[in-house]
Coordinates of C-alpha atoms in Angstrom, one line a residue:
Chain F
M782 CA -75.0 -79.4 159.3
L783 CA -78.2 -81.1 159.9
S784 CA -77.6 -84.1 162.5
D785 CA -80.1 -86.9 160.9
R786 CA -81.7 -86.9 164.5
A787 CA -84.3 -84.4 165.7
S788 CA -83.4 -83.0 168.9
P789 CA -85.3 -84.2 172.0
G790 CA -86.5 -80.7 172.8
L791 CA -88.1 -81.1 168.6
K792 CA -89.3 -84.6 169.8
L793 CA -91.3 -83.6 172.7
A794 CA -92.8 -80.5 170.8
A795 CA -93.6 -83.2 167.8
G796 CA -95.4 -85.8 170.4
A797 CA -96.7 -83.2 171.8
G798 CA -97.9 -81.9 168.8
L799 CA -100.1 -85.7 167.7
A800 CA -101.0 -86.4 170.6
F801 CA -103.3 -82.7 170.8
L802 CA -104.8 -84.0 167.5
H803 CA -106.0 -87.7 168.7
L804 CA -106.4 -87.2 172.4
P805 CA -109.6 -85.3 171.8
I806 CA -110.9 -88.6 169.4
L807 CA -110.6 -91.1 172.1
L808 CA -112.1 -89.0 175.2
I809 CA -115.3 -88.9 172.5
F810 CA -114.6 -93.0 172.1
L811 CA -114.5 -92.6 175.9
Y812 CA -117.9 -91.3 176.6
A813 CA -119.9 -93.3 174.2
F814 CA -119.2 -95.7 177.3
T815 CA -119.9 -93.2 180.9
T816 CA -123.2 -93.7 182.8
E817 CA -123.0 -89.5 182.7
E818 CA -125.8 -88.1 180.2
K819 CA -125.9 -84.9 180.8
S820 CA -122.9 -83.3 181.2
Y821 CA -118.9 -84.3 179.8
A822 CA -117.9 -84.3 183.6
F823 CA -113.8 -86.7 183.6
P824 CA -112.6 -88.4 184.7
P825 CA -116.5 -90.7 183.4
P826 CA -118.2 -91.8 187.4
G827 CA -119.1 -95.5 185.6
L828 CA -118.7 -97.0 182.3
T829 CA -121.6 -99.1 180.8
T830 CA -122.3 -99.8 177.0
Q831 CA -125.8 -98.8 177.1
W832 CA -125.7 -95.9 174.9
F833 CA -125.6 -98.2 172.2
G834 CA -128.7 -100.0 172.3
I835 CA -130.4 -96.9 173.3
A836 CA -128.4 -95.2 169.8
W837 CA -129.9 -97.6 167.9
N838 CA -133.8 -97.6 168.8
R839 CA -133.4 -93.4 169.0
E840 CA -135.7 -92.5 165.6
D841 CA -134.7 -89.3 165.3
I842 CA -130.9 -91.1 164.1
W843 CA -132.8 -93.0 161.3
P844 CA -133.5 -90.5 158.7
P845 CA -130.1 -88.2 158.9
L846 CA -128.5 -91.8 158.7
I847 CA -129.6 -93.1 155.8
L848 CA -130.2 -89.6 153.8
S849 CA -126.1 -89.5 154.6
L850 CA -125.2 -92.6 153.6
Q851 CA -127.9 -91.8 150.4
V852 CA -126.2 -87.8 149.4
A853 CA -123.1 -90.1 149.9
A854 CA -123.3 -92.9 148.0
I855 CA -124.6 -90.8 144.9
A856 CA -122.7 -87.7 145.0
T857 CA -120.0 -90.4 144.3
V858 CA -121.5 -92.1 142.0
L859 CA -121.6 -88.7 139.8
A860 CA -118.0 -88.5 141.0
L861 CA -116.7 -91.1 139.1
I862 CA -118.3 -90.6 135.7
L863 CA -117.4 -86.9 135.7
G864 CA -113.9 -87.3 137.4
T865 CA -112.5 -89.9 134.8
L866 CA -113.7 -88.4 132.4
A867 CA -112.6 -84.9 133.4
A868 CA -108.7 -87.4 134.1
G869 CA -109.1 -88.7 130.7
A870 CA -109.5 -85.2 128.7
M871 CA -106.3 -83.2 130.7
A872 CA -104.7 -86.0 130.5
R873 CA -104.6 -88.0 127.0
S874 CA -104.9 -84.8 125.2
R875 CA -103.6 -80.8 125.0
F876 CA -105.8 -78.4 123.8
F877 CA -106.1 -74.4 124.1
G878 CA -107.0 -73.0 128.2
Q879 CA -106.8 -76.7 129.2
N880 CA -104.5 -75.4 132.5
Q881 CA -107.3 -72.9 133.6
I882 CA -109.4 -75.5 133.3
A883 CA -108.3 -78.2 135.2
L884 CA -106.8 -74.9 138.0
L885 CA -111.4 -74.1 138.1
L886 CA -111.3 -78.3 138.1
I887 CA -108.7 -78.2 141.3
L888 CA -111.1 -75.3 142.9
P889 CA -113.5 -76.3 144.3
I890 CA -111.2 -78.2 147.0
A891 CA -109.4 -75.5 147.8
L892 CA -112.3 -72.6 148.0
P893 CA -113.7 -73.0 151.7
G894 CA -117.1 -73.8 152.4
V895 CA -119.1 -71.4 153.2
V896 CA -118.4 -70.2 149.6
T897 CA -118.5 -72.9 147.5
G898 CA -122.3 -73.5 150.0
I899 CA -123.6 -69.6 149.8
A900 CA -122.9 -69.0 146.0
L901 CA -124.6 -72.8 145.9
R902 CA -127.9 -71.6 147.6
S903 CA -128.2 -67.7 146.8
A904 CA -127.6 -69.8 142.7
F905 CA -130.4 -72.3 143.5
S906 CA -132.8 -69.5 144.8
M907 CA -132.0 -67.7 141.9
L908 CA -132.5 -70.6 139.2
D909 CA -136.1 -71.2 142.3
I910 CA -134.4 -75.1 142.8
P911 CA -136.2 -76.3 145.8
Y912 CA -133.8 -77.8 148.5
S913 CA -134.3 -81.3 148.2
T914 CA -131.1 -84.5 148.6
W915 CA -130.2 -83.4 145.1
T916 CA -129.4 -80.1 146.2
I917 CA -127.4 -82.3 148.6
I918 CA -126.3 -84.2 146.1
L919 CA -125.0 -81.1 143.8
G920 CA -122.8 -79.5 147.3
H921 CA -120.8 -82.3 148.1
A922 CA -120.2 -83.9 144.2
T923 CA -117.9 -80.3 143.9
F924 CA -115.7 -81.8 145.7
C925 CA -115.8 -85.6 145.4
I926 CA -115.1 -84.5 141.5
V927 CA -112.0 -83.2 142.6
I928 CA -110.2 -86.0 144.5
V929 CA -111.4 -88.9 141.6
F930 CA -110.4 -85.8 139.1
N931 CA -107.0 -86.4 140.9
N932 CA -106.3 -90.1 141.2
A933 CA -108.1 -90.9 137.7
V934 CA -105.5 -88.5 136.3
A935 CA -103.0 -88.4 138.2
R936 CA -102.8 -93.0 137.4
M937 CA -103.3 -92.4 133.9
R938 CA -100.3 -89.6 133.6
R939 CA -98.4 -92.4 135.0
L940 CA -99.7 -95.3 132.4
S941 CA -97.7 -96.1 129.7
G942 CA -99.5 -94.9 126.5
A943 CA -98.3 -97.5 124.6
I944 CA -100.2 -99.6 125.1
L945 CA -103.6 -97.7 124.0
E946 CA -101.5 -97.4 121.4
A947 CA -100.9 -101.2 121.1
S948 CA -105.1 -101.6 121.6
A949 CA -105.5 -99.7 118.6
D950 CA -103.3 -101.0 116.5
L951 CA -105.1 -104.0 117.3
G952 CA -108.3 -103.3 115.4
A953 CA -110.4 -101.5 118.9
N954 CA -112.2 -98.9 119.0
A955 CA -111.7 -95.6 121.5
F956 CA -114.5 -97.1 123.9
Q957 CA -113.4 -101.2 123.0
T958 CA -110.1 -99.6 124.9
F959 CA -111.4 -97.3 127.7
R960 CA -113.1 -100.7 128.9
H961 CA -110.2 -104.1 127.8
I962 CA -107.1 -101.1 128.6
L963 CA -107.6 -97.7 130.3
L964 CA -110.2 -99.2 133.4
P965 CA -108.3 -102.2 134.8
N966 CA -104.9 -100.1 134.3
L967 CA -107.9 -97.4 136.3
G968 CA -109.5 -99.5 138.3
T969 CA -107.6 -99.2 141.5
A970 CA -107.4 -95.4 140.9
L971 CA -110.9 -94.7 140.3
L972 CA -112.0 -97.4 144.1
A973 CA -109.7 -95.7 146.1
G974 CA -110.7 -92.5 145.0
G975 CA -114.3 -93.5 145.2
M976 CA -114.4 -93.8 148.8
L977 CA -112.6 -91.3 149.6
A978 CA -115.1 -88.3 148.0
F979 CA -118.1 -91.0 149.9
A980 CA -115.9 -90.5 152.9
L981 CA -115.8 -86.8 152.4
S982 CA -118.8 -86.7 152.3
F983 CA -120.5 -88.4 154.8
D984 CA -119.1 -86.0 156.5
E985 CA -118.8 -82.6 155.6
V986 CA -120.6 -79.9 157.2
I987 CA -120.6 -76.8 155.5
V988 CA -122.0 -76.9 152.4
T989 CA -125.0 -79.3 153.7
T990 CA -126.1 -76.2 155.7
F991 CA -126.5 -74.1 152.7
T992 CA -128.2 -76.7 150.5
A993 CA -129.8 -78.9 152.6
G994 CA -132.4 -76.8 153.3
Q995 CA -134.8 -78.8 156.2
Q996 CA -133.4 -82.3 156.2
S997 CA -130.4 -83.1 158.5
T998 CA -127.5 -85.6 157.8
L999 CA -126.1 -87.1 159.9
P1000 CA -123.7 -85.1 161.7
I1001 CA -126.0 -81.3 161.4
W1002 CA -128.0 -84.6 163.7
M1003 CA -125.1 -84.5 165.5
L1004 CA -124.2 -80.2 165.4
E1005 CA -127.8 -80.0 166.6
E1006 CA -128.0 -82.5 169.0
L1007 CA -124.8 -81.1 170.9
V1008 CA -127.1 -78.4 172.8
R1009 CA -129.2 -80.6 173.8
P1010 CA -128.8 -81.7 177.1
H1011 CA -130.6 -85.0 177.2
Q1012 CA -128.8 -88.5 175.9
R1013 CA -125.4 -86.9 175.4
P1014 CA -123.7 -89.9 175.1
V1015 CA -125.6 -91.3 171.8
T1016 CA -124.2 -88.4 170.1
N1017 CA -120.8 -90.3 170.3
V1018 CA -122.0 -93.7 169.6
V1019 CA -122.8 -91.6 166.4
A1020 CA -120.0 -90.1 166.7
I1021 CA -118.6 -94.0 166.3
V1022 CA -120.1 -94.1 163.9
V1023 CA -119.8 -91.6 161.4
F1024 CA -115.4 -92.1 162.7
L1025 CA -115.9 -96.6 161.5
V1026 CA -118.0 -95.4 158.5
T1027 CA -115.4 -92.9 157.2
V1028 CA -112.2 -93.4 158.5
I1029 CA -112.2 -97.4 157.1
P1030 CA -112.7 -96.2 153.1
I1031 CA -109.9 -93.5 153.5
L1032 CA -107.7 -96.4 154.4
L1033 CA -108.3 -98.8 152.3
A1034 CA -108.2 -95.8 150.0
Y1035 CA -104.6 -95.6 150.5
R1036 CA -103.8 -98.8 150.3
L1037 CA -105.2 -99.4 146.9
T1038 CA -102.8 -96.4 145.4
I1039 CA -100.2 -97.4 147.6
R1040 CA -100.3 -100.7 145.2
G1041 CA -101.7 -99.4 142.0
T1042 CA -97.9 -97.8 141.8
E1043 CA -96.9 -101.0 141.3
I1044 CA -99.3 -102.2 138.8
A1045 CA -98.9 -99.2 137.4
G1046 CA -95.9 -99.2 136.9
G1047 CA -96.0 -102.5 135.5
G1048 CA -97.0 -101.5 131.7
K1049 CA -92.9 -101.3 130.6
Chain K
M891 CA -95.7 -106.9 92.0
T892 CA -97.1 -105.2 94.7
L893 CA -95.7 -102.8 96.4
A894 CA -96.3 -103.1 100.4
V895 CA -95.8 -100.1 100.9
E896 CA -95.6 -96.8 98.8
F897 CA -94.7 -92.6 100.3
Q898 CA -95.5 -89.6 98.0
K899 CA -94.4 -86.2 98.6
V900 CA -94.6 -87.2 102.1
S901 CA -94.0 -84.2 104.5
R902 CA -95.1 -84.6 108.2
H903 CA -94.2 -81.5 109.9
F904 CA -94.3 -80.4 113.6
G905 CA -94.4 -76.7 113.7
Q906 CA -91.9 -75.3 112.5
V907 CA -90.5 -78.8 112.9
K908 CA -89.8 -80.9 109.4
A909 CA -89.9 -84.5 111.2
V910 CA -90.1 -85.7 108.2
D911 CA -89.6 -84.1 104.3
R912 CA -91.1 -85.0 101.0
V913 CA -90.4 -88.5 101.6
D914 CA -90.7 -91.0 98.6
L915 CA -90.6 -94.5 99.4
A916 CA -91.6 -97.9 97.7
I917 CA -91.3 -100.7 99.8
A918 CA -91.9 -104.5 97.7
E919 CA -94.4 -106.7 98.5
G920 CA -92.4 -109.4 101.7
A921 CA -89.5 -107.6 102.0
F922 CA -87.2 -107.0 104.8
F923 CA -87.2 -103.7 105.0
A924 CA -84.6 -101.4 107.1
M925 CA -85.5 -97.5 108.1
L926 CA -81.9 -96.2 109.3
G927 CA -80.9 -92.8 111.2
P928 CA -79.6 -91.3 113.8
S929 CA -82.1 -90.5 116.6
G930 CA -84.9 -87.3 114.8
S931 CA -83.8 -88.7 111.3
G932 CA -87.0 -88.9 111.5
K933 CA -87.2 -92.6 110.8
T934 CA -89.9 -92.8 113.2
T935 CA -92.0 -90.9 112.6
C936 CA -92.2 -92.4 108.8
L937 CA -93.3 -96.0 110.4
R938 CA -95.6 -94.3 113.0
L939 CA -97.2 -92.6 109.8
I940 CA -97.8 -96.1 107.8
S941 CA -99.2 -97.7 111.9
G942 CA -101.1 -94.3 111.3
F943 CA -100.3 -92.9 115.0
E944 CA -100.0 -90.2 112.7
T945 CA -100.9 -88.4 109.7
P946 CA -98.8 -86.9 107.0
T947 CA -99.0 -82.9 107.1
S948 CA -99.3 -83.2 103.1
G949 CA -98.6 -86.3 100.6
T950 CA -100.0 -90.0 99.7
I951 CA -99.2 -92.8 101.8
R952 CA -100.5 -96.3 100.4
I953 CA -100.3 -99.9 101.3
M954 CA -101.0 -102.9 99.7
G955 CA -102.1 -99.8 96.8
E956 CA -105.4 -98.8 98.6
D957 CA -105.0 -95.3 100.5
V958 CA -105.0 -95.3 104.1
S959 CA -103.1 -91.3 104.5
R960 CA -106.9 -91.1 106.4
T961 CA -107.0 -94.2 107.8
P962 CA -107.1 -93.9 111.5
P963 CA -104.9 -96.8 113.0
H964 CA -108.0 -99.9 114.7
L965 CA -108.5 -99.7 110.6
R966 CA -105.3 -100.3 109.0
N967 CA -104.3 -103.8 108.3
V968 CA -100.6 -103.6 109.3
N969 CA -99.7 -104.7 113.6
T970 CA -97.0 -103.1 115.6
V971 CA -94.1 -104.2 117.8
F972 CA -93.7 -101.5 119.7
Q973 CA -90.9 -100.0 121.5
D974 CA -90.5 -101.8 124.8
Y975 CA -93.5 -103.6 124.2
A976 CA -96.0 -102.5 125.5
L977 CA -97.5 -105.3 126.9
F978 CA -101.1 -105.8 128.4
P979 CA -99.8 -105.8 131.9
H980 CA -102.7 -106.7 133.5
M981 CA -103.5 -109.1 130.8
N982 CA -101.9 -112.6 131.0
V983 CA -100.5 -113.2 128.3
R984 CA -102.5 -115.8 127.2
D985 CA -104.5 -112.1 127.0
N986 CA -102.1 -110.0 125.4
V987 CA -101.6 -112.6 123.0
A988 CA -106.0 -113.1 121.6
Y989 CA -107.2 -109.2 122.0
G990 CA -107.1 -108.2 118.6
L991 CA -109.8 -111.2 118.4
M992 CA -111.1 -110.4 121.4
V993 CA -112.0 -106.6 119.4
K994 CA -112.6 -108.1 116.9
G995 CA -115.1 -110.4 118.7
V996 CA -113.7 -113.9 117.8
D997 CA -114.8 -115.5 119.8
K998 CA -113.2 -116.6 122.8
R999 CA -112.6 -121.1 122.0
S1000 CA -111.0 -119.8 118.9
R1001 CA -109.1 -117.0 120.2
L1002 CA -107.3 -118.2 122.7
D1003 CA -106.6 -121.7 120.9
R1004 CA -105.5 -119.9 118.1
A1005 CA -103.1 -117.5 120.9
E1006 CA -101.7 -120.7 121.7
E1007 CA -100.1 -121.0 118.2
L1008 CA -98.7 -118.3 118.3
L1009 CA -97.1 -118.6 121.6
A1010 CA -96.5 -121.4 119.9
Q1011 CA -95.2 -120.6 117.0
V1012 CA -92.6 -117.7 118.4
K1013 CA -91.0 -121.1 121.1
L1014 CA -93.6 -119.2 124.3
A1015 CA -95.6 -122.9 124.2
G1016 CA -97.2 -123.1 128.2
Y1017 CA -96.5 -119.3 129.2
G1018 CA -99.8 -118.5 128.5
D1019 CA -100.6 -118.3 132.3
R1020 CA -98.1 -115.8 133.4
K1021 CA -98.2 -112.1 133.2
P1022 CA -95.9 -109.6 131.6
G1023 CA -94.3 -108.9 134.4
Q1024 CA -92.9 -112.6 134.9
L1025 CA -90.8 -112.2 131.9
S1026 CA -86.8 -111.4 131.0
G1027 CA -86.9 -109.0 128.0
G1028 CA -86.4 -111.1 125.3
Q1029 CA -89.1 -113.3 125.9
R1030 CA -91.2 -110.2 125.8
Q1031 CA -90.5 -109.2 123.1
R1032 CA -91.7 -112.8 121.7
V1033 CA -95.0 -111.9 123.2
A1034 CA -95.2 -108.8 121.2
L1035 CA -94.4 -109.9 118.1
A1036 CA -97.3 -113.1 118.9
R1037 CA -99.5 -110.7 119.6
A1038 CA -98.4 -108.1 116.9
L1039 CA -98.5 -111.2 114.6
I1040 CA -103.1 -112.5 115.1
N1041 CA -104.7 -110.4 113.2
E1042 CA -102.5 -111.7 110.0
P1043 CA -101.3 -108.1 109.6
R1044 CA -99.7 -107.6 105.4
V1045 CA -97.7 -105.7 106.6
L1046 CA -96.0 -105.9 109.9
L1047 CA -93.9 -102.7 111.9
L1048 CA -91.2 -103.0 114.1
D1049 CA -89.6 -99.7 116.6
E1050 CA -86.1 -100.1 118.0
P1051 CA -87.8 -104.2 118.3
L1052 CA -83.7 -105.0 119.2
G1053 CA -82.6 -102.6 120.9
A1054 CA -84.1 -103.0 125.6
L1055 CA -81.8 -106.7 124.9
D1056 CA -78.4 -107.1 125.7
L1057 CA -76.3 -108.1 122.6
K1058 CA -76.0 -111.9 122.9
L1059 CA -80.2 -112.2 122.7
R1060 CA -80.5 -109.9 120.3
E1061 CA -77.5 -111.6 117.9
A1062 CA -81.1 -114.6 118.7
M1063 CA -83.6 -113.1 118.0
Q1064 CA -81.8 -111.6 114.5
D1065 CA -81.4 -114.7 113.3
E1066 CA -85.3 -115.6 114.2
L1067 CA -86.7 -112.5 111.9
K1068 CA -84.7 -113.3 109.6
A1069 CA -86.8 -116.1 109.7
L1070 CA -89.5 -116.1 110.9
Q1071 CA -90.4 -113.4 108.0
K1072 CA -89.3 -116.1 105.7
R1073 CA -92.2 -118.5 106.8
L1074 CA -94.6 -116.2 106.9
G1075 CA -93.9 -114.2 103.4
I1076 CA -95.2 -110.9 105.1
T1077 CA -93.7 -107.5 104.3
F1078 CA -91.5 -106.8 108.3
V1079 CA -90.5 -103.0 108.0
F1080 CA -87.9 -102.3 110.7
V1081 CA -86.6 -99.7 111.8
T1082 CA -82.9 -99.3 113.6
H1083 CA -80.1 -96.9 114.6
D1084 CA -77.5 -100.0 114.7
Q1085 CA -76.5 -100.5 111.0
N1086 CA -74.9 -103.6 111.0
E1087 CA -78.6 -104.5 112.3
A1088 CA -79.9 -103.0 109.9
L1089 CA -76.4 -104.3 107.3
S1090 CA -77.6 -107.5 108.2
M1091 CA -80.7 -107.9 108.7
A1092 CA -82.4 -105.7 105.8
D1093 CA -83.0 -107.0 102.5
S1094 CA -82.8 -103.2 101.4
L1095 CA -83.4 -100.4 103.8
A1096 CA -83.1 -96.2 103.4
V1097 CA -80.8 -94.0 105.7
F1098 CA -82.7 -91.3 106.8
S1099 CA -81.0 -87.6 107.5
E1100 CA -83.1 -84.3 108.2
G1101 CA -87.3 -86.4 107.8
R1102 CA -85.1 -86.8 104.7
I1103 CA -83.8 -90.5 102.6
A1104 CA -80.2 -89.8 101.8
Q1105 CA -79.8 -92.6 100.4
I1106 CA -82.3 -96.3 99.2
G1107 CA -80.5 -99.8 98.5
T1108 CA -79.8 -103.0 99.3
P1109 CA -77.0 -103.6 102.5
A1110 CA -74.3 -103.7 99.8
D1111 CA -75.4 -100.5 97.7
I1112 CA -75.3 -98.7 101.1
Y1113 CA -71.8 -100.2 102.1
D1114 CA -69.7 -100.2 99.1
R1115 CA -70.7 -96.9 97.0
P1116 CA -72.3 -95.2 99.9
A1117 CA -74.3 -91.9 97.8
T1118 CA -73.5 -88.9 100.2
R1119 CA -71.3 -88.9 103.5
F1120 CA -73.6 -88.8 105.7
V1121 CA -74.4 -92.0 104.6
A1122 CA -70.4 -93.1 104.9
D1123 CA -69.8 -91.3 107.9
F1124 CA -73.5 -92.9 108.8
V1125 CA -73.1 -96.9 107.8
G1126 CA -69.5 -96.3 109.0
S1127 CA -66.1 -97.8 109.2
S1128 CA -66.3 -96.1 105.3
N1129 CA -63.1 -94.1 105.4
V1130 CA -64.6 -90.1 103.6
L1131 CA -61.5 -89.0 101.3
P1132 CA -62.0 -84.9 101.4
P1133 CA -61.8 -83.9 97.1
G1134 CA -57.6 -82.5 97.6
L1135 CA -57.0 -86.4 99.3
T1136 CA -58.9 -88.3 96.4
R1137 CA -57.6 -86.6 93.5
A1138 CA -53.6 -86.4 95.1
L1139 CA -54.3 -90.4 95.9
G1140 CA -55.5 -90.5 92.2
G1141 CA -59.3 -90.3 92.0
P1142 CA -61.0 -86.8 90.1
A1143 CA -61.6 -83.2 92.5
A1144 CA -64.6 -85.0 95.0
W1145 CA -65.5 -86.7 97.7
A1146 CA -65.3 -90.3 97.6
S1147 CA -64.9 -93.7 100.2
L1148 CA -63.0 -96.5 100.4
R1149 CA -63.9 -99.5 102.2
P1150 CA -60.6 -100.0 105.3
E1151 CA -61.1 -103.8 103.2
A1152 CA -60.0 -102.5 100.1
T1153 CA -56.9 -100.4 101.4
R1154 CA -53.5 -102.2 101.9
L1155 CA -50.4 -100.3 103.6
S1156 CA -48.0 -99.3 100.6
A1157 CA -44.8 -97.4 101.1
A1158 CA -44.9 -96.7 97.7
G1159 CA -48.2 -94.5 97.9
P1160 CA -48.5 -91.2 96.4
V1161 CA -49.7 -89.8 99.6
T1162 CA -47.3 -91.2 103.2
G1163 CA -48.5 -90.3 107.0
T1164 CA -48.1 -91.3 109.7
V1165 CA -49.6 -94.3 111.8
T1166 CA -51.7 -93.3 115.1
A1167 CA -53.1 -96.8 116.3
L1168 CA -53.8 -100.2 115.8
R1169 CA -56.7 -102.1 116.8
Y1170 CA -56.5 -106.2 117.3
Q1171 CA -60.1 -107.0 115.4
G1172 CA -59.3 -110.8 115.2
A1173 CA -59.5 -111.3 111.8
G1174 CA -57.0 -108.6 110.8
T1175 CA -55.2 -105.8 112.6
R1176 CA -57.1 -102.1 111.9
V1177 CA -54.5 -99.7 110.9
L1178 CA -55.0 -96.1 111.6
L1179 CA -53.0 -93.3 109.9
T1180 CA -53.3 -89.6 109.1
L1181 CA -52.9 -89.0 105.8
Q1182 CA -53.2 -84.8 104.9
G1183 CA -55.2 -84.9 108.1
T1184 CA -58.1 -86.8 107.0
D1185 CA -57.9 -90.5 109.8
I1186 CA -57.8 -92.6 107.2
A1187 CA -58.2 -97.5 108.4
A1188 CA -57.0 -99.9 106.0
F1189 CA -57.5 -103.3 107.7
V1190 CA -54.5 -105.6 107.2
P1191 CA -55.3 -109.8 107.2
A1192 CA -54.0 -111.6 109.6
G1193 CA -50.1 -112.6 109.6
Q1194 CA -49.2 -110.0 107.4
P1195 CA -46.2 -107.3 108.9
L1196 CA -47.6 -104.2 111.3
P1197 CA -46.6 -100.9 110.4
E1198 CA -45.6 -99.4 113.9
P1199 CA -47.9 -96.3 115.3
G1200 CA -45.5 -93.3 114.4
S1201 CA -43.5 -94.5 111.3
T1202 CA -44.4 -93.3 108.2
I1203 CA -46.0 -95.5 104.9
G1204 CA -48.4 -94.5 102.2
I1205 CA -52.2 -96.3 101.5
A1206 CA -52.6 -98.3 98.1
F1207 CA -55.8 -99.9 96.8
D1208 CA -56.8 -101.0 93.0
P1209 CA -58.6 -98.1 91.6
A1210 CA -62.5 -99.8 91.2
A1211 CA -62.6 -99.8 95.1
L1212 CA -62.9 -95.9 95.4
H1213 CA -66.3 -94.5 95.1
V1214 CA -66.9 -90.9 94.5
M1215 CA -70.2 -89.7 95.8
E1216 CA -72.3 -87.2 94.7
G1217 CA -72.3 -83.8 96.2
A1218 CA -70.6 -82.3 99.3

C-alpha cells in the first residue's frame, strides 16, 4: 500500500531538486550587489548598491528595454484580439476539422523556438519583408495567441451556455451578447492570459534572435553583455528588472484565474 | 380567437433522431398550457422551437399569427424562464431584470424604474442590489420571472420552472404562477415532467411521447379519458386494463382505463384476485390487488372496512367510469 508520508530520502531529494532550481536565481540577485565587476567570485568580496545607479545611467540599456516593452505590449494586444476570437469559434460551435485547427492553434507553443524562428526567418526573406520591430512582434504573437486562446477557451467552456441564450432571448443581438455577457465573464481570464503573454514575450530570446535583425531586445542585450568583461553586475541589475517584469504578471495571472473559477461557476 | 402559438406539421430532426416529429399544436391566447412528457419525449425541443433556439427541419411555426419559423430568438416577442434560471452572474438583480430594456436602448432611469416595479410584482422589492449568487433558489426564480416579463412578451415560456425548488416552495410557486398569469393575461407555456404539476396548473396540456403528441386536452380529459395506454401510464394513478380483463369485467375486448377513485371492492365481482398491499393515504386507503395477472388499485374512503392483505376479493364500478382507449 502506498504511504501518505514521503520517506526522508524522497524529501531530501525533492529539497535538493528545488534548491538546484532556485539557488542560482538567488545568486543572480546577490551578484547585483557585488563590488567585483570582472568575474563572479564567490563569496562576493564586498556589497554595494552602486550598480543600480550605473545601470540607470548606461544609455545602451534604454533602447532594448523600450523595444522589449513595446514588442510585449503590441504582441499581447494582438494575441488578446485574435486569441479571443479563435476561442469563441472553438468553444461555441462545432465544425468540420475543428480538432485539427485547435491543434494548429496550440502548436506554436509546442514547437521548439528554433523551428519557429527559422521558419519565420525564411518566410520573411522569401517575402522580402525587412526585419523590424514588427517582425519581432509577429514572432512573439505566434505563441502569445496560444496563451490567450487557452485561457479564454477554458473559461468559455465553463460558462453556462444558458446565459448566452438568455441574453438572446431578451432581445440582444450577437454583438450585445458578446459585449454585455461574454466579455465581462471572460474578463479575468483575458487579463490573466494577457499578462502571461506579456511576460512570455518580454523575456523571449530564441524566436527573437531569428526575427530581430540588427535590433536588440533586453534579453538579447543581456546575452551580448555577458561576454564583455566590464561592469558585469549591471547585467544582474537588468536581470532583476526582467525577473520582476516577468514574475509579477505571472503571479497576478495565477491569482486571477484562481478567483475566476468562482466567478464563472456562479452562473448556475 | 387568436392563437398564441401554432405548429403546423413541425418536425425537428437531429440526424436520425426525430426529436419532434410532425407535430400540430394550437395554443389559445391567454391559456396556461403545459407540455408534459418524460425526458427525451420532445417537449423541451418544442419549447425551444417556440423561443427560436431550434429551427424546424420542416413545418411552420406561428406566434400571434405571424410566421416565425426562420426568425432568430432575439427578434421574437416571446421570453423564457430558463431551467436553472440562467441569471447573469456578474450583474446585480436590478440590472438582470432591466437587461431586456437595456439592449433595446431604453434610457437608464426608466429601465431601472421599470425593473424595480417588476421586482415589486414578484415580491422582491429591495433586492435590486444583490448579486444572483446571494439569493435562494426561490428568489432566483422570481428574478428570472421578472427579467422575462420586462419586455412584455405575448407568450412566456417556462422550462421546468419549478424543478429546482423543494416541495413546499414548489406548491406555493404553483399558486403564484397561476395568479400571475391571470393578472397579466398573457399566454404561459410551460414544460414539465411532473404530471401533478401539469394537471393542477394548466388549463390545457399536451402529453408528449417519442417526438409526437399523444393527447391534447384539459386536465380532466387527460386524467379521466386517456387516449392511449402511454398517456394512462404516464399521467399515472389510473388502472390500465388489458382487453381480456376489460371483457371479463363486462366491457368490450379493448384496452381500457379505470380510475381507482371509481373502483370499489366487491366480494361479488365477476373476477376475483388477491390483495397484495394496503397504502394509507389520509382521506382513504389505496388497496392493491392482482386480477388475472394485472395490478389494480382501488380506493377505499376512510371509515369503510378494509380487506386483509392476502385475502381474495373482486371489484365493481359504474360502467360509465370505464374508459376504452384507442389503439393498443
